[in-house]
PDB file of C-alpha atoms and ligand atoms in Angstrom:
ATOM      1  CA  MET A1060      -6.446 -70.674 -18.095  1.00  0.00           C
ATOM      2  CA  VAL A1061      -7.165 -74.021 -18.634  1.00  0.00           C
ATOM      3  CA  THR A1062      -5.934 -75.157 -22.792  1.00  0.00           C
ATOM      4  CA  ARG A1063      -7.765 -78.664 -23.587  1.00  0.00           C
ATOM      5  CA  ILE A1064      -6.939 -80.490 -26.622  1.00  0.00           C
ATOM      6  CA  ASN A1065      -9.646 -82.936 -27.911  1.00  0.00           C
ATOM      7  CA  PRO A1066      -8.125 -84.908 -30.936  1.00  0.00           C
ATOM      8  CA  SER A1067     -10.927 -86.236 -33.133  1.00  0.00           C
ATOM      9  CA  ILE A1068     -11.330 -90.082 -33.809  1.00  0.00           C
ATOM     10  CA  LEU A1069     -13.033 -89.127 -37.354  1.00  0.00           C
ATOM     11  CA  ALA A1070      -8.773 -89.300 -38.288  1.00  0.00           C
ATOM     12  CA  ALA A1071      -8.124 -92.423 -36.590  1.00  0.00           C
ATOM     13  CA  ASP A1072      -7.941 -96.221 -38.070  1.00  0.00           C
ATOM     14  CA  PHE A1073     -11.776 -96.714 -37.464  1.00  0.00           C
ATOM     15  CA  ALA A1074     -10.845-100.333 -37.516  1.00  0.00           C
ATOM     16  CA  ASN A1075      -8.674 -99.895 -34.729  1.00  0.00           C
ATOM     17  CA  LEU A1076     -10.028 -98.003 -32.038  1.00  0.00           C
ATOM     18  CA  GLU A1077      -9.572 -99.075 -29.008  1.00  0.00           C
ATOM     19  CA  ARG A1078      -5.614 -98.946 -30.009  1.00  0.00           C
ATOM     20  CA  GLU A1079      -6.296 -95.359 -31.412  1.00  0.00           C
ATOM     21  CA  PHE A1080      -7.749 -94.315 -27.895  1.00  0.00           C
ATOM     22  CA  GLY A1081      -4.548 -95.307 -26.650  1.00  0.00           C
ATOM     23  CA  ARG A1082      -2.747 -93.221 -28.406  1.00  0.00           C
ATOM     24  CA  ILE A1083      -4.427 -90.043 -27.246  1.00  0.00           C
ATOM     25  CA  SER A1084      -4.473 -90.728 -23.560  1.00  0.00           C
ATOM     26  CA  THR A1085      -2.499 -87.815 -23.023  1.00  0.00           C
ATOM     27  CA  ALA A1086      -5.760 -85.508 -24.345  1.00  0.00           C
ATOM     28  CA  ASP A1087      -8.162 -83.906 -22.251  1.00  0.00           C
ATOM     29  CA  LEU A1088     -10.912 -85.333 -24.348  1.00  0.00           C
ATOM     30  CA  ALA A1089     -11.842 -87.323 -27.247  1.00  0.00           C
ATOM     31  CA  HIS A1090     -14.216 -85.755 -29.874  1.00  0.00           C
ATOM     32  CA  VAL A1091     -16.354 -88.070 -31.836  1.00  0.00           C
ATOM     33  CA  ASP A1092     -17.890 -86.742 -34.728  1.00  0.00           C
ATOM     34  CA  VAL A1093     -21.569 -88.203 -35.041  1.00  0.00           C
ATOM     35  CA  MET A1094     -22.908 -87.371 -38.586  1.00  0.00           C
ATOM     36  CA  ASP A1095     -26.322 -88.732 -40.359  1.00  0.00           C
ATOM     37  CA  ASN A1096     -25.807 -88.044 -43.585  1.00  0.00           C
ATOM     38  CA  HIS A1097     -28.692 -85.296 -43.687  1.00  0.00           C
ATOM     39  CA  PHE A1098     -26.951 -82.950 -41.435  1.00  0.00           C
ATOM     40  CA  VAL A1099     -23.856 -82.618 -43.340  1.00  0.00           C
ATOM     41  CA  PRO A1100     -23.539 -85.166 -46.617  1.00  0.00           C
ATOM     42  CA  ASN A1101     -21.367 -87.956 -44.433  1.00  0.00           C
ATOM     43  CA  LEU A1102     -22.032 -90.701 -42.139  1.00  0.00           C
ATOM     44  CA  THR A1103     -20.250 -92.205 -39.377  1.00  0.00           C
ATOM     45  CA  LEU A1104     -21.034 -93.428 -36.082  1.00  0.00           C
ATOM     46  CA  GLY A1105     -23.940 -93.520 -33.728  1.00  0.00           C
ATOM     47  CA  LEU A1106     -25.191 -94.750 -30.348  1.00  0.00           C
ATOM     48  CA  PRO A1107     -24.514 -97.807 -30.290  1.00  0.00           C
ATOM     49  CA  ILE A1108     -20.741 -97.763 -31.133  1.00  0.00           C
ATOM     50  CA  VAL A1109     -20.576 -94.799 -28.874  1.00  0.00           C
ATOM     51  CA  GLU A1110     -21.642 -96.832 -26.025  1.00  0.00           C
ATOM     52  CA  ARG A1111     -18.763 -99.088 -26.562  1.00  0.00           C
ATOM     53  CA  LEU A1112     -16.535 -96.606 -27.046  1.00  0.00           C
ATOM     54  CA  LEU A1113     -17.498 -95.382 -23.687  1.00  0.00           C
ATOM     55  CA  GLN A1114     -16.151 -98.210 -22.238  1.00  0.00           C
ATOM     56  CA  VAL A1115     -12.407 -98.478 -23.862  1.00  0.00           C
ATOM     57  CA  SER A1116     -11.697 -94.626 -23.917  1.00  0.00           C
ATOM     58  CA  PRO A1117      -9.261 -93.862 -21.147  1.00  0.00           C
ATOM     59  CA  ILE A1118     -10.465 -90.007 -21.274  1.00  0.00           C
ATOM     60  CA  PRO A1119     -13.881 -88.489 -21.337  1.00  0.00           C
ATOM     61  CA  LEU A1120     -16.365 -88.263 -24.762  1.00  0.00           C
ATOM     62  CA  ASP A1121     -16.828 -84.947 -26.548  1.00  0.00           C
ATOM     63  CA  ILE A1122     -19.730 -85.643 -28.291  1.00  0.00           C
ATOM     64  CA  HIS A1123     -20.574 -83.453 -31.598  1.00  0.00           C
ATOM     65  CA  LEU A1124     -23.768 -84.198 -33.196  1.00  0.00           C
ATOM     66  CA  MET A1125     -23.770 -83.412 -36.822  1.00  0.00           C
ATOM     67  CA  ILE A1126     -27.582 -84.712 -36.866  1.00  0.00           C
ATOM     68  CA  GLU A1127     -30.862 -83.231 -37.819  1.00  0.00           C
ATOM     69  CA  ASP A1128     -33.318 -83.479 -34.821  1.00  0.00           C
ATOM     70  CA  PRO A1129     -31.010 -83.567 -32.070  1.00  0.00           C
ATOM     71  CA  ASP A1130     -33.924 -82.588 -29.740  1.00  0.00           C
ATOM     72  CA  ARG A1131     -35.257 -86.131 -30.284  1.00  0.00           C
ATOM     73  CA  TRP A1132     -31.520 -88.145 -30.886  1.00  0.00           C
ATOM     74  CA  ALA A1133     -29.184 -86.020 -28.004  1.00  0.00           C
ATOM     75  CA  PRO A1134     -30.234 -87.120 -24.761  1.00  0.00           C
ATOM     76  CA  ALA A1135     -29.379 -90.652 -25.276  1.00  0.00           C
ATOM     77  CA  TYR A1136     -25.592 -89.932 -25.479  1.00  0.00           C
ATOM     78  CA  ALA A1137     -26.204 -87.843 -22.081  1.00  0.00           C
ATOM     79  CA  GLU A1138     -27.763 -90.856 -20.450  1.00  0.00           C
ATOM     80  CA  ALA A1139     -25.054 -93.216 -22.085  1.00  0.00           C
ATOM     81  CA  GLY A1140     -22.344 -91.549 -19.960  1.00  0.00           C
ATOM     82  CA  ALA A1141     -20.906 -89.037 -22.482  1.00  0.00           C
ATOM     83  CA  TYR A1142     -18.753 -86.421 -20.696  1.00  0.00           C
ATOM     84  CA  SER A1143     -20.112 -83.734 -22.852  1.00  0.00           C
ATOM     85  CA  VAL A1144     -22.782 -83.321 -25.946  1.00  0.00           C
ATOM     86  CA  THR A1145     -22.585 -80.770 -28.330  1.00  0.00           C
ATOM     87  CA  PHE A1146     -25.869 -79.957 -30.949  1.00  0.00           C
ATOM     88  CA  HIS A1147     -25.894 -77.799 -33.871  1.00  0.00           C
ATOM     89  CA  ALA A1148     -27.732 -74.494 -33.296  1.00  0.00           C
ATOM     90  CA  GLU A1149     -28.963 -74.848 -36.887  1.00  0.00           C
ATOM     91  CA  ALA A1150     -30.752 -78.113 -36.424  1.00  0.00           C
ATOM     92  CA  ALA A1151     -32.250 -77.730 -32.627  1.00  0.00           C
ATOM     93  CA  THR A1152     -36.095 -77.039 -32.552  1.00  0.00           C
ATOM     94  CA  ASP A1153     -35.274 -75.845 -29.431  1.00  0.00           C
ATOM     95  CA  ALA A1154     -31.440 -74.898 -27.861  1.00  0.00           C
ATOM     96  CA  VAL A1155     -32.378 -74.110 -24.304  1.00  0.00           C
ATOM     97  CA  ALA A1156     -34.655 -76.670 -23.606  1.00  0.00           C
ATOM     98  CA  LEU A1157     -32.659 -78.964 -24.940  1.00  0.00           C
ATOM     99  CA  ALA A1158     -29.557 -77.730 -23.335  1.00  0.00           C
ATOM    100  CA  ARG A1159     -31.194 -77.722 -20.032  1.00  0.00           C
ATOM    101  CA  ARG A1160     -31.990 -81.306 -20.477  1.00  0.00           C
ATOM    102  CA  LEU A1161     -28.827 -82.779 -21.107  1.00  0.00           C
ATOM    103  CA  ARG A1162     -27.292 -80.924 -18.020  1.00  0.00           C
ATOM    104  CA  ALA A1163     -30.214 -82.567 -15.953  1.00  0.00           C
ATOM    105  CA  ILE A1164     -29.053 -85.823 -17.262  1.00  0.00           C
ATOM    106  CA  GLY A1165     -26.013 -85.218 -16.229  1.00  0.00           C
ATOM    107  CA  SER A1166     -23.281 -84.475 -19.135  1.00  0.00           C
ATOM    108  CA  ARG A1167     -22.419 -80.606 -20.042  1.00  0.00           C
ATOM    109  CA  ALA A1168     -24.255 -79.046 -23.277  1.00  0.00           C
ATOM    110  CA  GLY A1169     -22.519 -78.040 -26.149  1.00  0.00           C
ATOM    111  CA  ILE A1170     -23.989 -75.465 -28.608  1.00  0.00           C
ATOM    112  CA  ALA A1171     -21.957 -75.565 -32.169  1.00  0.00           C
ATOM    113  CA  LEU A1172     -22.656 -73.050 -35.085  1.00  0.00           C
ATOM    114  CA  LYS A1173     -21.650 -73.328 -38.613  1.00  0.00           C
ATOM    115  CA  PRO A1174     -19.407 -70.977 -40.273  1.00  0.00           C
ATOM    116  CA  GLY A1175     -22.142 -68.913 -41.596  1.00  0.00           C
ATOM    117  CA  THR A1176     -24.078 -68.948 -38.606  1.00  0.00           C
ATOM    118  CA  PRO A1177     -23.818 -65.347 -36.577  1.00  0.00           C
ATOM    119  CA  VAL A1178     -23.289 -65.964 -32.868  1.00  0.00           C
ATOM    120  CA  GLU A1179     -25.469 -62.794 -31.451  1.00  0.00           C
ATOM    121  CA  PRO A1180     -28.513 -64.639 -30.857  1.00  0.00           C
ATOM    122  CA  TYR A1181     -26.685 -66.543 -28.458  1.00  0.00           C
ATOM    123  CA  LEU A1182     -25.187 -64.364 -26.538  1.00  0.00           C
ATOM    124  CA  ASP A1183     -27.276 -63.427 -24.166  1.00  0.00           C
ATOM    125  CA  LEU A1184     -28.055 -67.249 -23.216  1.00  0.00           C
ATOM    126  CA  LEU A1185     -24.441 -68.477 -22.132  1.00  0.00           C
ATOM    127  CA  ASP A1186     -25.811 -69.374 -18.860  1.00  0.00           C
ATOM    128  CA  GLU A1187     -27.782 -71.930 -20.386  1.00  0.00           C
ATOM    129  CA  PHE A1188     -24.610 -73.826 -22.197  1.00  0.00           C
ATOM    130  CA  ASP A1189     -21.358 -75.299 -20.826  1.00  0.00           C
ATOM    131  CA  GLN A1190     -19.599 -75.272 -24.185  1.00  0.00           C
ATOM    132  CA  VAL A1191     -19.820 -73.096 -27.687  1.00  0.00           C
ATOM    133  CA  LEU A1192     -18.506 -74.609 -30.689  1.00  0.00           C
ATOM    134  CA  VAL A1193     -17.257 -72.135 -33.138  1.00  0.00           C
ATOM    135  CA  MET A1194     -16.922 -74.336 -36.322  1.00  0.00           C
ATOM    136  CA  THR A1195     -13.663 -73.515 -38.274  1.00  0.00           C
ATOM    137  CA  VAL A1196     -14.592 -75.367 -41.511  1.00  0.00           C
ATOM    138  CA  GLU A1197     -18.094 -76.597 -43.034  1.00  0.00           C
ATOM    139  CA  PRO A1198     -19.059 -79.552 -41.095  1.00  0.00           C
ATOM    140  CA  GLY A1199     -18.845 -83.016 -42.332  1.00  0.00           C
ATOM    141  CA  PHE A1200     -15.140 -83.931 -43.600  1.00  0.00           C
ATOM    142  CA  GLY A1201     -12.247 -83.725 -41.643  1.00  0.00           C
ATOM    143  CA  GLY A1202      -8.862 -82.606 -43.686  1.00  0.00           C
ATOM    144  CA  GLN A1203     -10.478 -79.159 -44.655  1.00  0.00           C
ATOM    145  CA  SER A1204      -8.983 -75.445 -44.314  1.00  0.00           C
ATOM    146  CA  PHE A1205      -9.409 -73.390 -41.164  1.00  0.00           C
ATOM    147  CA  LEU A1206     -11.438 -70.503 -42.276  1.00  0.00           C
ATOM    148  CA  ALA A1207      -9.839 -66.955 -40.176  1.00  0.00           C
ATOM    149  CA  SER A1208     -13.379 -65.537 -40.572  1.00  0.00           C
ATOM    150  CA  THR A1209     -14.473 -67.375 -38.111  1.00  0.00           C
ATOM    151  CA  MET A1210     -12.319 -65.542 -35.313  1.00  0.00           C
ATOM    152  CA  PRO A1211     -14.495 -62.669 -34.921  1.00  0.00           C
ATOM    153  CA  LYS A1212     -17.008 -65.010 -33.576  1.00  0.00           C
ATOM    154  CA  LEU A1213     -14.694 -66.034 -30.944  1.00  0.00           C
ATOM    155  CA  SER A1214     -14.085 -62.544 -29.812  1.00  0.00           C
ATOM    156  CA  LEU A1215     -17.712 -61.726 -29.351  1.00  0.00           C
ATOM    157  CA  LEU A1216     -17.887 -64.835 -27.190  1.00  0.00           C
ATOM    158  CA  ALA A1217     -14.345 -64.401 -25.224  1.00  0.00           C
ATOM    159  CA  ASP A1218     -16.173 -60.864 -24.272  1.00  0.00           C
ATOM    160  CA  ALA A1219     -19.517 -62.034 -23.700  1.00  0.00           C
ATOM    161  CA  VAL A1220     -18.194 -64.677 -21.260  1.00  0.00           C
ATOM    162  CA  ARG A1221     -15.765 -62.666 -19.377  1.00  0.00           C
ATOM    163  CA  GLU A1222     -18.075 -59.658 -18.731  1.00  0.00           C
ATOM    164  CA  LYS A1223     -20.894 -62.124 -17.616  1.00  0.00           C
ATOM    165  CA  GLY A1224     -18.257 -63.759 -15.297  1.00  0.00           C
ATOM    166  CA  LEU A1225     -19.141 -67.499 -16.628  1.00  0.00           C
ATOM    167  CA  ASP A1226     -16.909 -70.539 -17.652  1.00  0.00           C
ATOM    168  CA  VAL A1227     -18.197 -71.796 -20.830  1.00  0.00           C
ATOM    169  CA  TRP A1228     -15.519 -73.754 -22.718  1.00  0.00           C
ATOM    170  CA  LEU A1229     -15.222 -71.975 -26.242  1.00  0.00           C
ATOM    171  CA  GLN A1230     -14.383 -74.769 -28.487  1.00  0.00           C
ATOM    172  CA  VAL A1231     -12.950 -74.879 -32.150  1.00  0.00           C
ATOM    173  CA  ASP A1232     -13.073 -77.612 -34.535  1.00  0.00           C
ATOM    174  CA  GLY A1233     -11.835 -77.529 -38.159  1.00  0.00           C
ATOM    175  CA  GLY A1234      -8.229 -77.236 -39.468  1.00  0.00           C
ATOM    176  CA  ILE A1235      -6.713 -76.687 -36.157  1.00  0.00           C
ATOM    177  CA  THR A1236      -2.821 -77.195 -36.951  1.00  0.00           C
ATOM    178  CA  GLU A1237       0.190 -76.073 -35.093  1.00  0.00           C
ATOM    179  CA  ASP A1238      -0.077 -72.556 -37.185  1.00  0.00           C
ATOM    180  CA  THR A1239      -3.298 -71.940 -36.888  1.00  0.00           C
ATOM    181  CA  ILE A1240      -4.475 -73.065 -33.248  1.00  0.00           C
ATOM    182  CA  ALA A1241      -2.448 -69.803 -32.184  1.00  0.00           C
ATOM    183  CA  GLN A1242      -5.315 -67.410 -34.050  1.00  0.00           C
ATOM    184  CA  ALA A1243      -8.015 -69.337 -32.133  1.00  0.00           C
ATOM    185  CA  ALA A1244      -6.139 -68.967 -29.271  1.00  0.00           C
ATOM    186  CA  ALA A1245      -5.565 -65.416 -29.412  1.00  0.00           C
ATOM    187  CA  ALA A1246      -9.274 -64.862 -30.503  1.00  0.00           C
ATOM    188  CA  GLY A1247     -10.058 -66.818 -27.165  1.00  0.00           C
ATOM    189  CA  ALA A1248     -11.125 -70.204 -27.896  1.00  0.00           C
ATOM    190  CA  ASN A1249      -9.704 -72.504 -24.891  1.00  0.00           C
ATOM    191  CA  THR A1250     -11.156 -75.969 -26.111  1.00  0.00           C
ATOM    192  CA  PHE A1251      -9.067 -77.478 -29.397  1.00  0.00           C
ATOM    193  CA  VAL A1252     -10.094 -80.209 -31.608  1.00  0.00           C
ATOM    194  CA  ALA A1253      -7.811 -81.589 -34.314  1.00  0.00           C
ATOM    195  CA  GLY A1254      -8.327 -84.744 -36.077  1.00  0.00           C
ATOM    196  CA  SER A1255      -5.826 -84.738 -39.078  1.00  0.00           C
ATOM    197  CA  SER A1256      -3.122 -82.906 -37.028  1.00  0.00           C
ATOM    198  CA  VAL A1257      -2.917 -85.642 -34.713  1.00  0.00           C
ATOM    199  CA  PHE A1258      -3.272 -88.496 -36.050  1.00  0.00           C
ATOM    200  CA  ASN A1259      -1.132 -88.390 -39.104  1.00  0.00           C
ATOM    201  CA  GLY A1260       2.199 -89.013 -36.779  1.00  0.00           C
ATOM    202  CA  ASP A1261       3.131 -88.960 -33.681  1.00  0.00           C
ATOM    203  CA  PRO A1262      -0.251 -88.012 -31.733  1.00  0.00           C
ATOM    204  CA  ALA A1263       1.278 -88.113 -28.383  1.00  0.00           C
ATOM    205  CA  GLY A1264       4.008 -85.454 -29.232  1.00  0.00           C
ATOM    206  CA  GLN A1265       1.618 -83.620 -31.418  1.00  0.00           C
ATOM    207  CA  ILE A1266      -0.955 -83.036 -28.571  1.00  0.00           C
ATOM    208  CA  GLU A1267       1.782 -81.258 -26.570  1.00  0.00           C
ATOM    209  CA  ARG A1268       2.986 -79.279 -29.221  1.00  0.00           C
ATOM    210  CA  LEU A1269      -0.604 -77.799 -30.034  1.00  0.00           C
ATOM    211  CA  ARG A1270      -0.745 -77.224 -25.981  1.00  0.00           C
ATOM    212  CA  SER A1271       2.071 -75.173 -26.120  1.00  0.00           C
ATOM    213  CA  ALA A1272       1.430 -73.369 -29.047  1.00  0.00           C
ATOM    214  CA  ALA A1273      -2.003 -72.666 -27.774  1.00  0.00           C
ATOM    215  CA  GLU A1274      -0.995 -71.684 -24.125  1.00  0.00           C
ATOM    216  CA  LEU A1275       1.950 -69.347 -26.048  1.00  0.00           C
ATOM    217  CA  HIS A1276      -0.885 -67.314 -28.045  1.00  0.00           C
ATOM    218  CA  SER A1277      -3.522 -67.593 -25.348  1.00  0.00           C
ATOM    219  CA  HIS A1278      -5.892 -64.864 -24.814  1.00  0.00           C
ATOM    220  CA  ALA A1279      -5.865 -64.796 -21.207  1.00  0.00           C
ATOM    221  CA  HIS A1280      -2.150 -63.742 -21.325  1.00  0.00           C
TER     222      HIS A1280
HETATM  223  C1  DX5 B 740     -15.466 -81.859 -39.343  1.00  0.00           C
HETATM  224  C2  DX5 B 740     -15.345 -82.837 -37.884  1.00  0.00           C
HETATM  225  C3  DX5 B 740     -14.421 -82.414 -37.240  1.00  0.00           C
HETATM  226  C4  DX5 B 740     -12.915 -83.092 -37.794  1.00  0.00           C
HETATM  227  C5  DX5 B 740     -11.906 -82.029 -37.764  1.00  0.00           C
HETATM  228  O1  DX5 B 740     -17.153 -82.172 -39.107  1.00  0.00           O
HETATM  229  O2  DX5 B 740     -16.408 -81.728 -37.093  1.00  0.00           O
HETATM  230  O3  DX5 B 740     -14.091 -82.875 -35.843  1.00  0.00           O
HETATM  231  O4  DX5 B 740     -12.587 -84.240 -37.643  1.00  0.00           O
HETATM  232  O5  DX5 B 740     -10.841 -82.825 -38.509  1.00  0.00           O
HETATM  233  P1  DX5 B 740      -9.461 -81.904 -38.988  1.00  0.00           P
HETATM  234  O6  DX5 B 740      -8.996 -81.524 -37.884  1.00  0.00           O
HETATM  235  O7  DX5 B 740      -8.564 -82.861 -39.888  1.00  0.00           O
HETATM  236  O8  DX5 B 740     -10.059 -80.441 -39.703  1.00  0.00           O
HETATM  237 ZN1   ZN B 741     -15.962 -82.569 -34.758  1.00  0.00          ZN
END
């Protein structure tokens, strides 16, 4: 199985983002957290900055939209050239229609679930998405502790993906460290977002340590 490590630039130095991208060039995708002060109580960056990041990043961008009304705002990120655009199930009016629009524009379409959002309503819709993001903290801030209570959702997703023979990436985001990544990998995640654990140290080394730990505990083994 393929393991993907996506550093979250929320933990990077926002005054030196081009330099920070250079520190994570061995990662698979760079995770960009877009927050609007409405869906979550925090504000980060939006389309103009993402457009510039797309020009300087050495790796594809994985956009995580923590915003209200993604039906209105998400397609522009796909049009700008984002490799992957993930919006929240709790915020979307018509998740399937939005995912189809994102795919038609040419990006991968992801749907994100907050820790308290059940996954069951989405299990029969998995072919409409390229990625499901199971939030392992409440969205809004980096540096929080991993919520193991979310792991049963990953197991349900992994079983459904296998039964249907799909290739949907199963992503976790929040509190991922060398310790917690093992639980998420064992539950079925294959795409791991890590912010503070990558940037608060030696990013290249930490990316490889996370990758090794995930592969050691992978569900597929
Ligand atoms: C939180 C964001 C995460 C955040 C993770 O709402 O979606 O991507 O950057 O940060 P860490 O890895 O520090 O928990
Ligand atoms: Zn995120």
